[in-house]
mmCIF file of C-alpha atoms and ligand atoms in Angstrom:
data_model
loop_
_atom_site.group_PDB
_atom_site.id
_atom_site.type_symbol
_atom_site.label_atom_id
_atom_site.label_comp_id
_atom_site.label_asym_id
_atom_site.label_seq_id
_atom_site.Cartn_x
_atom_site.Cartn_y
_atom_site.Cartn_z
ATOM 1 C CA UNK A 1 -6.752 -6.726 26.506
ATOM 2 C CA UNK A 2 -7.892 -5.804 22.960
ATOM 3 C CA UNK A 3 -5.894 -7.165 20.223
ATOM 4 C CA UNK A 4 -4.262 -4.850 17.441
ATOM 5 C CA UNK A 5 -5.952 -4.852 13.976
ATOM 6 C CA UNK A 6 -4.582 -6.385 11.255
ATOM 7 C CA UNK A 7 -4.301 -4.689 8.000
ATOM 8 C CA UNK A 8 -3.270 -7.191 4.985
ATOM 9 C CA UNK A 9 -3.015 -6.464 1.473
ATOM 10 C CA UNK A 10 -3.966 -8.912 -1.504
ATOM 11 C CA UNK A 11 -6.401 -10.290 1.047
ATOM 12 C CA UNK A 12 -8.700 -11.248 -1.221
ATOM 13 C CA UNK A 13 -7.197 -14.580 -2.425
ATOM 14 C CA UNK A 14 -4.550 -16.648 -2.017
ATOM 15 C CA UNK A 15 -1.678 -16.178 0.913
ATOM 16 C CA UNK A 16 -3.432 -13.141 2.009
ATOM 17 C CA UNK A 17 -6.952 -14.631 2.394
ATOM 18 C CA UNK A 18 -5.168 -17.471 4.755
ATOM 19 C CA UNK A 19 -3.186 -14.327 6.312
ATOM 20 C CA UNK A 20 -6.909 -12.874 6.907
ATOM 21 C CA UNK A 21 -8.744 -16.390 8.115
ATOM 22 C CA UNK A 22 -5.496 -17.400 10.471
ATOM 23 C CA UNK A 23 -5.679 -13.938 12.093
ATOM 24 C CA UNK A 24 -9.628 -14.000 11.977
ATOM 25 C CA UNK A 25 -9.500 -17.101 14.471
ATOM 26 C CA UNK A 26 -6.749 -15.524 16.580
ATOM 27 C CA UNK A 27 -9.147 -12.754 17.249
ATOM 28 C CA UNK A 28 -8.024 -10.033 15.415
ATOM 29 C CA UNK A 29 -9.866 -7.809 13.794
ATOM 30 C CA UNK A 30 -9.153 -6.993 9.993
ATOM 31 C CA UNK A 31 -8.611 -4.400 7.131
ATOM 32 C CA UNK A 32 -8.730 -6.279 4.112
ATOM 33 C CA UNK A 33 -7.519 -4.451 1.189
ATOM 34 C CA UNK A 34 -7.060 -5.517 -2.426
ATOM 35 C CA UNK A 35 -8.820 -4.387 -6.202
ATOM 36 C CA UNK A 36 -11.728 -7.342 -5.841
ATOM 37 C CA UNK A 37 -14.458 -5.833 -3.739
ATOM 38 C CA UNK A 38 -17.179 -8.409 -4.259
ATOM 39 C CA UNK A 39 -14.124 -11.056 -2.969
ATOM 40 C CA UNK A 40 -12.866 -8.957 0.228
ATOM 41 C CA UNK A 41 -17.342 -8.699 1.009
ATOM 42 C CA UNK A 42 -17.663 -12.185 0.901
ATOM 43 C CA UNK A 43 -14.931 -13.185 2.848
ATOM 44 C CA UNK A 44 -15.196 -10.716 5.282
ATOM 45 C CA UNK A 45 -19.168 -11.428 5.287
ATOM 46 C CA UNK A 46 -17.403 -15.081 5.988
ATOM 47 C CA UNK A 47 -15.287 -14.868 9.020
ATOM 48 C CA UNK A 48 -18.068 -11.928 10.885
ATOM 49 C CA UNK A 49 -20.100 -14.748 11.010
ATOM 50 C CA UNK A 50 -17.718 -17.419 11.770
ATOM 51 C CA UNK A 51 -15.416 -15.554 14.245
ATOM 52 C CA UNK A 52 -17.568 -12.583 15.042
ATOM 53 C CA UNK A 53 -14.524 -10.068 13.998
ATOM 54 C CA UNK A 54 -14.733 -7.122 13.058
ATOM 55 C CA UNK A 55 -13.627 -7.119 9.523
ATOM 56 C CA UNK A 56 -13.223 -3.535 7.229
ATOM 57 C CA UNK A 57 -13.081 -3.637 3.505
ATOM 58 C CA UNK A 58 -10.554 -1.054 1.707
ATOM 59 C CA UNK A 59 -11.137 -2.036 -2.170
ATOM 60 C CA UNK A 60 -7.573 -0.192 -3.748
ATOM 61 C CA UNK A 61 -5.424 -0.602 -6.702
ATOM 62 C CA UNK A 62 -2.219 -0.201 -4.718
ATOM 63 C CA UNK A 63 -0.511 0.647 -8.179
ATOM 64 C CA UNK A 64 -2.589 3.614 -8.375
ATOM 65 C CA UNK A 65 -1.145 6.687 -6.073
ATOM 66 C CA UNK A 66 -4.511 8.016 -4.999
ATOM 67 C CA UNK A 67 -6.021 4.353 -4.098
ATOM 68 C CA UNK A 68 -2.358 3.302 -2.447
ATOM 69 C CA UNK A 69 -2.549 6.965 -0.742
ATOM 70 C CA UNK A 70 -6.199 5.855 1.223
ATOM 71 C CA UNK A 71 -4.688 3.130 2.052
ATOM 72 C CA UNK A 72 -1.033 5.445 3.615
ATOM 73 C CA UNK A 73 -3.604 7.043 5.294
ATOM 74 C CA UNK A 74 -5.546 3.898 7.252
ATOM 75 C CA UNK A 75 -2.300 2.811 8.206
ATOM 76 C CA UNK A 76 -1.306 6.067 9.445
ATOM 77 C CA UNK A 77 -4.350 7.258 11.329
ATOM 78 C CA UNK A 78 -5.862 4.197 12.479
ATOM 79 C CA UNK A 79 -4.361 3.155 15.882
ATOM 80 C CA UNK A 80 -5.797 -0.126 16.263
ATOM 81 C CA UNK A 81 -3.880 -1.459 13.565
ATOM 82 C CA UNK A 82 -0.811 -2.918 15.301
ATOM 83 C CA UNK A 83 0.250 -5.496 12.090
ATOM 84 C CA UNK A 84 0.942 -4.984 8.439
ATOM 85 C CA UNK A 85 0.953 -8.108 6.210
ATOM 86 C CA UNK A 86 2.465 -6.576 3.368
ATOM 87 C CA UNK A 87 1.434 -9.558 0.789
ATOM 88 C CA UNK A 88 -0.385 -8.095 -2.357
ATOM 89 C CA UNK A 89 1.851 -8.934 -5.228
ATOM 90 C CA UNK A 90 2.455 -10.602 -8.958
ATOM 91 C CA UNK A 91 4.684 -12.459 -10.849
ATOM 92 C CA UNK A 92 5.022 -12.093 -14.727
ATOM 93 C CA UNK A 93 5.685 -14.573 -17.253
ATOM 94 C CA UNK A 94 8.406 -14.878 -19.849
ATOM 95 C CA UNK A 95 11.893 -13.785 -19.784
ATOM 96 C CA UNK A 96 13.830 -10.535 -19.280
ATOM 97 C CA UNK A 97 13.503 -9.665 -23.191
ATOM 98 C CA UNK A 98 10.276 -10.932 -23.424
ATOM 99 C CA UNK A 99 8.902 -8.616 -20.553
ATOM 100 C CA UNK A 100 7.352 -5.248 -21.731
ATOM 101 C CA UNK A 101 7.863 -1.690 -20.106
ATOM 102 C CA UNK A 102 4.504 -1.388 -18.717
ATOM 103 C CA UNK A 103 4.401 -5.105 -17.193
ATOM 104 C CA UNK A 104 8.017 -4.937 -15.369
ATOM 105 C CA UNK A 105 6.526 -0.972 -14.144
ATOM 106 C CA UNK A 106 3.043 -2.756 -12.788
ATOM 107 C CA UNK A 107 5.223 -5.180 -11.072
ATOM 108 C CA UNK A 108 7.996 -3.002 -9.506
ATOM 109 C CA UNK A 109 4.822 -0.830 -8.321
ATOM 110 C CA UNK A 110 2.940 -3.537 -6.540
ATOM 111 C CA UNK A 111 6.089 -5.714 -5.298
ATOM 112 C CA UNK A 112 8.331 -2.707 -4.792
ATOM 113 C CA UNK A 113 6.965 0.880 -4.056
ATOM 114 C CA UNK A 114 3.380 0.253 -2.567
ATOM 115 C CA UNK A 115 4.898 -2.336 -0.374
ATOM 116 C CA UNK A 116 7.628 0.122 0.907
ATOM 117 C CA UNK A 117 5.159 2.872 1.254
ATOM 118 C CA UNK A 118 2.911 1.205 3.173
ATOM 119 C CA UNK A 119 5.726 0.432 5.724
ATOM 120 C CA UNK A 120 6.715 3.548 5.345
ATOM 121 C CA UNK A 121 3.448 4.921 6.491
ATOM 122 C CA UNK A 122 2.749 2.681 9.590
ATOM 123 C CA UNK A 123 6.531 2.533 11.268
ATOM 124 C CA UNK A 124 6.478 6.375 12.211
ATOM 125 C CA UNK A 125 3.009 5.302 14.540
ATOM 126 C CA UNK A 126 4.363 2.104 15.834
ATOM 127 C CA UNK A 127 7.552 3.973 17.011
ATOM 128 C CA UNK A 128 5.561 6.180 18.742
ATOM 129 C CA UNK A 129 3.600 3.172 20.419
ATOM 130 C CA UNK A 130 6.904 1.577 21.512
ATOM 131 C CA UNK A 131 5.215 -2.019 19.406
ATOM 132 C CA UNK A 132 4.214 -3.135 15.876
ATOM 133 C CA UNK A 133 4.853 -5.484 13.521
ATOM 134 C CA UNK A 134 5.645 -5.535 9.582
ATOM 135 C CA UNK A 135 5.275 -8.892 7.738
ATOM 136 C CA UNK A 136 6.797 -8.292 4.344
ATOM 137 C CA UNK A 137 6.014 -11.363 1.977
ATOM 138 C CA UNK A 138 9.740 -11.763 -0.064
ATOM 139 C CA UNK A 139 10.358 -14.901 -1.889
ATOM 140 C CA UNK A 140 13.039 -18.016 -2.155
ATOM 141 C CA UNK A 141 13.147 -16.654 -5.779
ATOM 142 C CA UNK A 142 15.142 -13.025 -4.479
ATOM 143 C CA UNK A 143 17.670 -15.535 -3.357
ATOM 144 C CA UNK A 144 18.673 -17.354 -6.333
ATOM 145 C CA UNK A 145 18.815 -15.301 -9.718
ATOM 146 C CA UNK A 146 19.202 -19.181 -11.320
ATOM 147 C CA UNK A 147 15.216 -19.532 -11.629
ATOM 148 C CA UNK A 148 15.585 -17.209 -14.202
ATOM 149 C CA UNK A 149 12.412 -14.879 -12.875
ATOM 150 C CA UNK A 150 15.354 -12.052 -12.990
ATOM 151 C CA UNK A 151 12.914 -8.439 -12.644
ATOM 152 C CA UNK A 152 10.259 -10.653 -10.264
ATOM 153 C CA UNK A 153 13.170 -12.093 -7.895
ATOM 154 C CA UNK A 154 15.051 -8.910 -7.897
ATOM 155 C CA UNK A 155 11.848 -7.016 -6.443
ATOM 156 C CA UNK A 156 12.098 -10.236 -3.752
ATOM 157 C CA UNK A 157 15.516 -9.672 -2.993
ATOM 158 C CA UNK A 158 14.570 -5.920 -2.536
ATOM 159 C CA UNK A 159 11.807 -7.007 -0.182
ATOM 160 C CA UNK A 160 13.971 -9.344 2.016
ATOM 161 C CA UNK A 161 17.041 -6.578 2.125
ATOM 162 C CA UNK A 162 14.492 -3.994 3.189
ATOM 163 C CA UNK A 163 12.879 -6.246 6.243
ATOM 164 C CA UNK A 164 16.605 -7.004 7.312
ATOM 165 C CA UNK A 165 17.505 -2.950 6.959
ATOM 166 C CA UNK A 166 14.084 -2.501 9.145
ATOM 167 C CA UNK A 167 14.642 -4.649 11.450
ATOM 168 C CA UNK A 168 18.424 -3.169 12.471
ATOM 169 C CA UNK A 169 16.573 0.155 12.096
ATOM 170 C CA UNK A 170 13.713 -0.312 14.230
ATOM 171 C CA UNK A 171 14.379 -3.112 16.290
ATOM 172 C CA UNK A 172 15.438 -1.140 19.092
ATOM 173 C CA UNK A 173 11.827 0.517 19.096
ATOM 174 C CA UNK A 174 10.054 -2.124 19.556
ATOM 175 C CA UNK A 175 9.131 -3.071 15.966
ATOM 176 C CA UNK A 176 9.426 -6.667 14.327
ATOM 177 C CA UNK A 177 9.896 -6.977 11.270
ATOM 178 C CA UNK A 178 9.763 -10.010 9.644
ATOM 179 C CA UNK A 179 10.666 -11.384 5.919
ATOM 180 C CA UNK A 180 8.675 -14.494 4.946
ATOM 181 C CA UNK A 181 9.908 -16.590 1.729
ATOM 182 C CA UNK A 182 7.748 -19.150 0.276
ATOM 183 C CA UNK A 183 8.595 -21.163 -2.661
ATOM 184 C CA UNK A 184 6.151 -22.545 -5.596
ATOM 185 C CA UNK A 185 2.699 -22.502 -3.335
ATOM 186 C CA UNK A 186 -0.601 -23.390 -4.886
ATOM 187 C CA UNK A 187 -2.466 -20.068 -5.422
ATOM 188 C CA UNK A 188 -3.575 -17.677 -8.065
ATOM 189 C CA UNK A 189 -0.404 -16.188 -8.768
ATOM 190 C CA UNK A 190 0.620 -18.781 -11.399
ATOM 191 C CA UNK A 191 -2.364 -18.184 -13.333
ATOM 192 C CA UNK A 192 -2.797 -14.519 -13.431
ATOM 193 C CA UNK A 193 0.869 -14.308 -14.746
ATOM 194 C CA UNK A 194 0.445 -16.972 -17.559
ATOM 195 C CA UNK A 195 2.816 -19.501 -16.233
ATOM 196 C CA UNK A 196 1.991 -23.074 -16.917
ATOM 197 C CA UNK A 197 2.741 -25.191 -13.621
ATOM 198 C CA UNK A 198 0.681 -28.068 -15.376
ATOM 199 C CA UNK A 199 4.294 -30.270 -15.269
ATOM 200 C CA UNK A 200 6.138 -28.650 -12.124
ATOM 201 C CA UNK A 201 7.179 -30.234 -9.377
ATOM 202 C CA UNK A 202 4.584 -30.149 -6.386
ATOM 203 C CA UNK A 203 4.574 -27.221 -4.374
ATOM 204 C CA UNK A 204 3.112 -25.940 -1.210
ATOM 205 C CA UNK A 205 -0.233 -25.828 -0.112
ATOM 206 C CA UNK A 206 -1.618 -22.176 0.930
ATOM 207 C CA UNK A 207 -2.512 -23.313 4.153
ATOM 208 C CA UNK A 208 0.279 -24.647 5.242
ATOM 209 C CA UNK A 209 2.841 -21.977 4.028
ATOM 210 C CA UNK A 210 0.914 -19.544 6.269
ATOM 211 C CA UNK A 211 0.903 -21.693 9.443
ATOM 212 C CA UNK A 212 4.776 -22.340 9.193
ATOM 213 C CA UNK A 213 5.096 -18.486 8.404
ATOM 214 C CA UNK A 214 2.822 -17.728 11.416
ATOM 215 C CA UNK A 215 5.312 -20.182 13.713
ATOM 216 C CA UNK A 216 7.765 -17.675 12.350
ATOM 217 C CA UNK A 217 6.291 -14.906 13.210
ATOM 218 C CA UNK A 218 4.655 -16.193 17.035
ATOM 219 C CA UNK A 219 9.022 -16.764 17.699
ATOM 220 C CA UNK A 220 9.819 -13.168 16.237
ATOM 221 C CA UNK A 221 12.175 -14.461 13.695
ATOM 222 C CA UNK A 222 13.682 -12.328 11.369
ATOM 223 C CA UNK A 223 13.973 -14.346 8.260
ATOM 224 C CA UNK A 224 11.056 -17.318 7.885
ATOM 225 C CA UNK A 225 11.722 -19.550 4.795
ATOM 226 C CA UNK A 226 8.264 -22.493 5.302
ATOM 227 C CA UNK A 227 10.239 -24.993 2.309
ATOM 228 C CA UNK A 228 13.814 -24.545 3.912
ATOM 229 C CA UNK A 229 14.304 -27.957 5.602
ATOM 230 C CA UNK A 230 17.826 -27.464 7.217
ATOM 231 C CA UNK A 231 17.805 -24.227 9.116
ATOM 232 C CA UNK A 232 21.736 -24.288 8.781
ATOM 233 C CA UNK A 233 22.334 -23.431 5.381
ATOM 234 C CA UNK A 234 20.417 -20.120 5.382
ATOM 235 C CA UNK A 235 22.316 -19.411 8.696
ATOM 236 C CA UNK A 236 25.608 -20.299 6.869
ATOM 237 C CA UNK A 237 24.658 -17.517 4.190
ATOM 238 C CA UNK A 238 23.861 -14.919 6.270
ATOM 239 C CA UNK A 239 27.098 -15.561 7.974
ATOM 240 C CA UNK A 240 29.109 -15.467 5.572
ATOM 241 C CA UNK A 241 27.430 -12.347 4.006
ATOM 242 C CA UNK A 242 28.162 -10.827 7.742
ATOM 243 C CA UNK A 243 32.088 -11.768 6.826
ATOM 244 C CA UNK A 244 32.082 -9.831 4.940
ATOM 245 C CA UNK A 245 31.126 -6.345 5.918
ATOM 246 C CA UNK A 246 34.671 -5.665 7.696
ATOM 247 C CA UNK A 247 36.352 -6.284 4.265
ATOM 248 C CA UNK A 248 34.296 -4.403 2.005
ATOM 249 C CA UNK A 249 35.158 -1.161 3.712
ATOM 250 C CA UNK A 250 38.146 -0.441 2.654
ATOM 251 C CA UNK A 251 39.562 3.190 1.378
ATOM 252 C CA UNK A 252 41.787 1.221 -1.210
ATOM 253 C CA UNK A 253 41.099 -0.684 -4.300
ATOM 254 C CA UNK A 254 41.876 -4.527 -4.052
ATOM 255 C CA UNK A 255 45.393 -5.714 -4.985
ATOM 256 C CA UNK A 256 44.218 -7.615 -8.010
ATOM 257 C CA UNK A 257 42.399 -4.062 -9.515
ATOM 258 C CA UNK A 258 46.012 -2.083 -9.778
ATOM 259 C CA UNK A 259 47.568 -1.894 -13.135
ATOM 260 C CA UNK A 260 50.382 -0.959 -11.974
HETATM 261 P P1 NAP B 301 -2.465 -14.435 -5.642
HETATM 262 O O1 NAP B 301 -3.210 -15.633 -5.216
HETATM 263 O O2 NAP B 301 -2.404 -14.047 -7.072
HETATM 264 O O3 NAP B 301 -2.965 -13.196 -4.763
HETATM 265 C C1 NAP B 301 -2.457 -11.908 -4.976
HETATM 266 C C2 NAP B 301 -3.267 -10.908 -4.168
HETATM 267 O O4 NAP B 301 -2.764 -9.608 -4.460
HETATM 268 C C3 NAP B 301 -4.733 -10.931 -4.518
HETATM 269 O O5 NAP B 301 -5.487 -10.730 -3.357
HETATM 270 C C4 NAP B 301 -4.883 -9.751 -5.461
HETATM 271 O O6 NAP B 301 -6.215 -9.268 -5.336
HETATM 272 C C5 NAP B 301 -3.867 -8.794 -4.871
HETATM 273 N N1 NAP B 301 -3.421 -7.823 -5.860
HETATM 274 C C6 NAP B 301 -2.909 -8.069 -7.103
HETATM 275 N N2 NAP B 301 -2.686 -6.920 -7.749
HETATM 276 C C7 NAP B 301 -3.047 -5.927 -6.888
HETATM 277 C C8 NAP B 301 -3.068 -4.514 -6.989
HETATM 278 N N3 NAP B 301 -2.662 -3.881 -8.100
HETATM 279 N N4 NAP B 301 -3.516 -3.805 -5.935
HETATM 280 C C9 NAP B 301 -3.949 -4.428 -4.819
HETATM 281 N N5 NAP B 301 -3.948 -5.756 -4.660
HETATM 282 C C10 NAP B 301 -3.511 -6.497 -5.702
HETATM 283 O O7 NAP B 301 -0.931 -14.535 -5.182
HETATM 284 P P2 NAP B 301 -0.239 -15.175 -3.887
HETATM 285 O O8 NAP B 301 0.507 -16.358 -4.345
HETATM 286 O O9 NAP B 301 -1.185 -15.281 -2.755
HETATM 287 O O10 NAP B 301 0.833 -14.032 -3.624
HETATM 288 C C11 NAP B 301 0.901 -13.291 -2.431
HETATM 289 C C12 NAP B 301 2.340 -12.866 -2.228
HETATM 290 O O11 NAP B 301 3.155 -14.032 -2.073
HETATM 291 C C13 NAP B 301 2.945 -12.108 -3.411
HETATM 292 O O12 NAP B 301 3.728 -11.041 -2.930
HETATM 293 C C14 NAP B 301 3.814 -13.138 -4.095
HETATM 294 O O13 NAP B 301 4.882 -12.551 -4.803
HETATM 295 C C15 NAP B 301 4.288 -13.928 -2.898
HETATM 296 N N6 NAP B 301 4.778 -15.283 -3.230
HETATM 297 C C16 NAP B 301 3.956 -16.219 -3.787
HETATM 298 C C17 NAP B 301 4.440 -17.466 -4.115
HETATM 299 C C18 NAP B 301 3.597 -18.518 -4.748
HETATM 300 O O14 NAP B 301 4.168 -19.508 -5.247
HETATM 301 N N7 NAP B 301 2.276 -18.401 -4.726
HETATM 302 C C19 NAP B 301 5.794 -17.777 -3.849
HETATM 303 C C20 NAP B 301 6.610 -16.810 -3.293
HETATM 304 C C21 NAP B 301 6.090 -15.574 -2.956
HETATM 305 P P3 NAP B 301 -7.046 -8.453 -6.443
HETATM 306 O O15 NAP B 301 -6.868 -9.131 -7.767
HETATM 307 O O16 NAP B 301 -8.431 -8.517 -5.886
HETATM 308 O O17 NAP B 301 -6.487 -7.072 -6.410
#
């Protein structure tokens, strides 16, 4: 049986060149999108020849509604692609007042609309086929506004309640959807935003992140969090979110909201 093609965005460093090389050796073949064509070439030059994949480069600037459009468009016409790692994204430095208009725009475009749209363009096919998956790459940052990356974590809190809105959606059609949340990992990122991580504490290695977040996705889990060492506590949360969806429909105002 032929394996599905894997489209991934920001392939062409980072999580999404591990994404590309872990799927490579699984025998996948790849679209590799991202802005840096001579990088996507030479890695997909790289695993041809070391996997014998077939590997496609689609050079876009998924900020930019024509390029993110040609990309819609792969996802929506080519039916070998049976996975989406939606990865591509950035980080900014500085806080909320330092931040500029166009810088918090570039970000909510990448982390936030070409990441929806590209979902958006793929699920109608895979409901059709009955089978596809959606990797959506969130962040342990959407969970906790106290690492004071307020605009960055509140497009990876976006991310993470979209894959869990997906997944009740789509479930049932035979589409997984999963969220995956690394913490500080050792890539570009830090670097292209202008953070310093010279005196941080250590953080993950690429490699490993995307192994863990494959286990994660080989079990079909919803929710895969690679630095989360007991299970329990994001379990715990989610229950107790669940709690409370029988109490927060309610036709009257709380008790401690009347004047009166
Ligand atoms: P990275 O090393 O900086 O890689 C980012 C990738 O996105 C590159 O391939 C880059 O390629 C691509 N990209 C950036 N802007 C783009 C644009 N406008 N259009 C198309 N592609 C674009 O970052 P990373 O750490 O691997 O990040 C991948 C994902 O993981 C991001 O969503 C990030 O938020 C998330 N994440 C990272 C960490 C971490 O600590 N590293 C932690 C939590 C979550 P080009 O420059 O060639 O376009």
């Amino acid at each position: 049986m032929t394996k599905s093609s894997v489209l991934i965005t920001g392939a062409s460093t980072g999580i999404g060149a591990v994404y590309a090389e872990r799927f490579a050796r699984r025998g996948h073949d790849l679209v590799l999108v991202a802005r840096d064509q001579t990088r996507l070439d030479i890695l997909a030059d790289r695993l041809r020849q070391e996997t014998g994949i077939s590997v496609d480069v689609l050079p876009a600037d998924l900020t930019l509604s024509d390029e993110l459009a040609t990309v819609e468009a792969r996802l929506r016409d080519d039916t070998r692609i049976g996975i989406l790692i939606n990865n591509a994204g950035i980080a900014q430095s500085g806080g909320f007042i330092e931040q500029t208009p166009d810088s918090i725009e570039r970000l909510i475009a990448l982390n936030i609309t070409a990441l929806t749209r590209l979902a958006s363009a793929v699920t109608p096919r895979f409901v059709q086929a009955g089978e596809g998956s959606i990797v959506n790459i969130s962040s342990v940052v959407g969970l906790a506004p106290e690492f004071t990356m307020s605009v960055y974590g509140a497009t990876k809190a976006f991310v993470l309640f979209l894959s869990q809105g997906m997944n009740l959606e789509l479930s049932s059609s035979g589409i997984y959807v999963q969220a995956v949340l690394p913490a500080g990992t050792y890539t570009e990122i830090w670097e292209r935003a202008g953070i310093d991580i010279s005196t941080s504490a250590r953080m993950m290695e690429v490699g490993e992140l995307v192994d863990a977040a494959l286990v994660g996705f080989d079990r079909r889990e919803l929710v895969t969090i690679p630095p989360l060492h007991n299970a329990a506590r994001w379990d715990a949360l989610d229950a107790a979110r669940q709690a409370l969806l029988s109490d927060i429909k309610q036709a009257e105002a709380a008790e401690r909201y009347k004047t009166v």
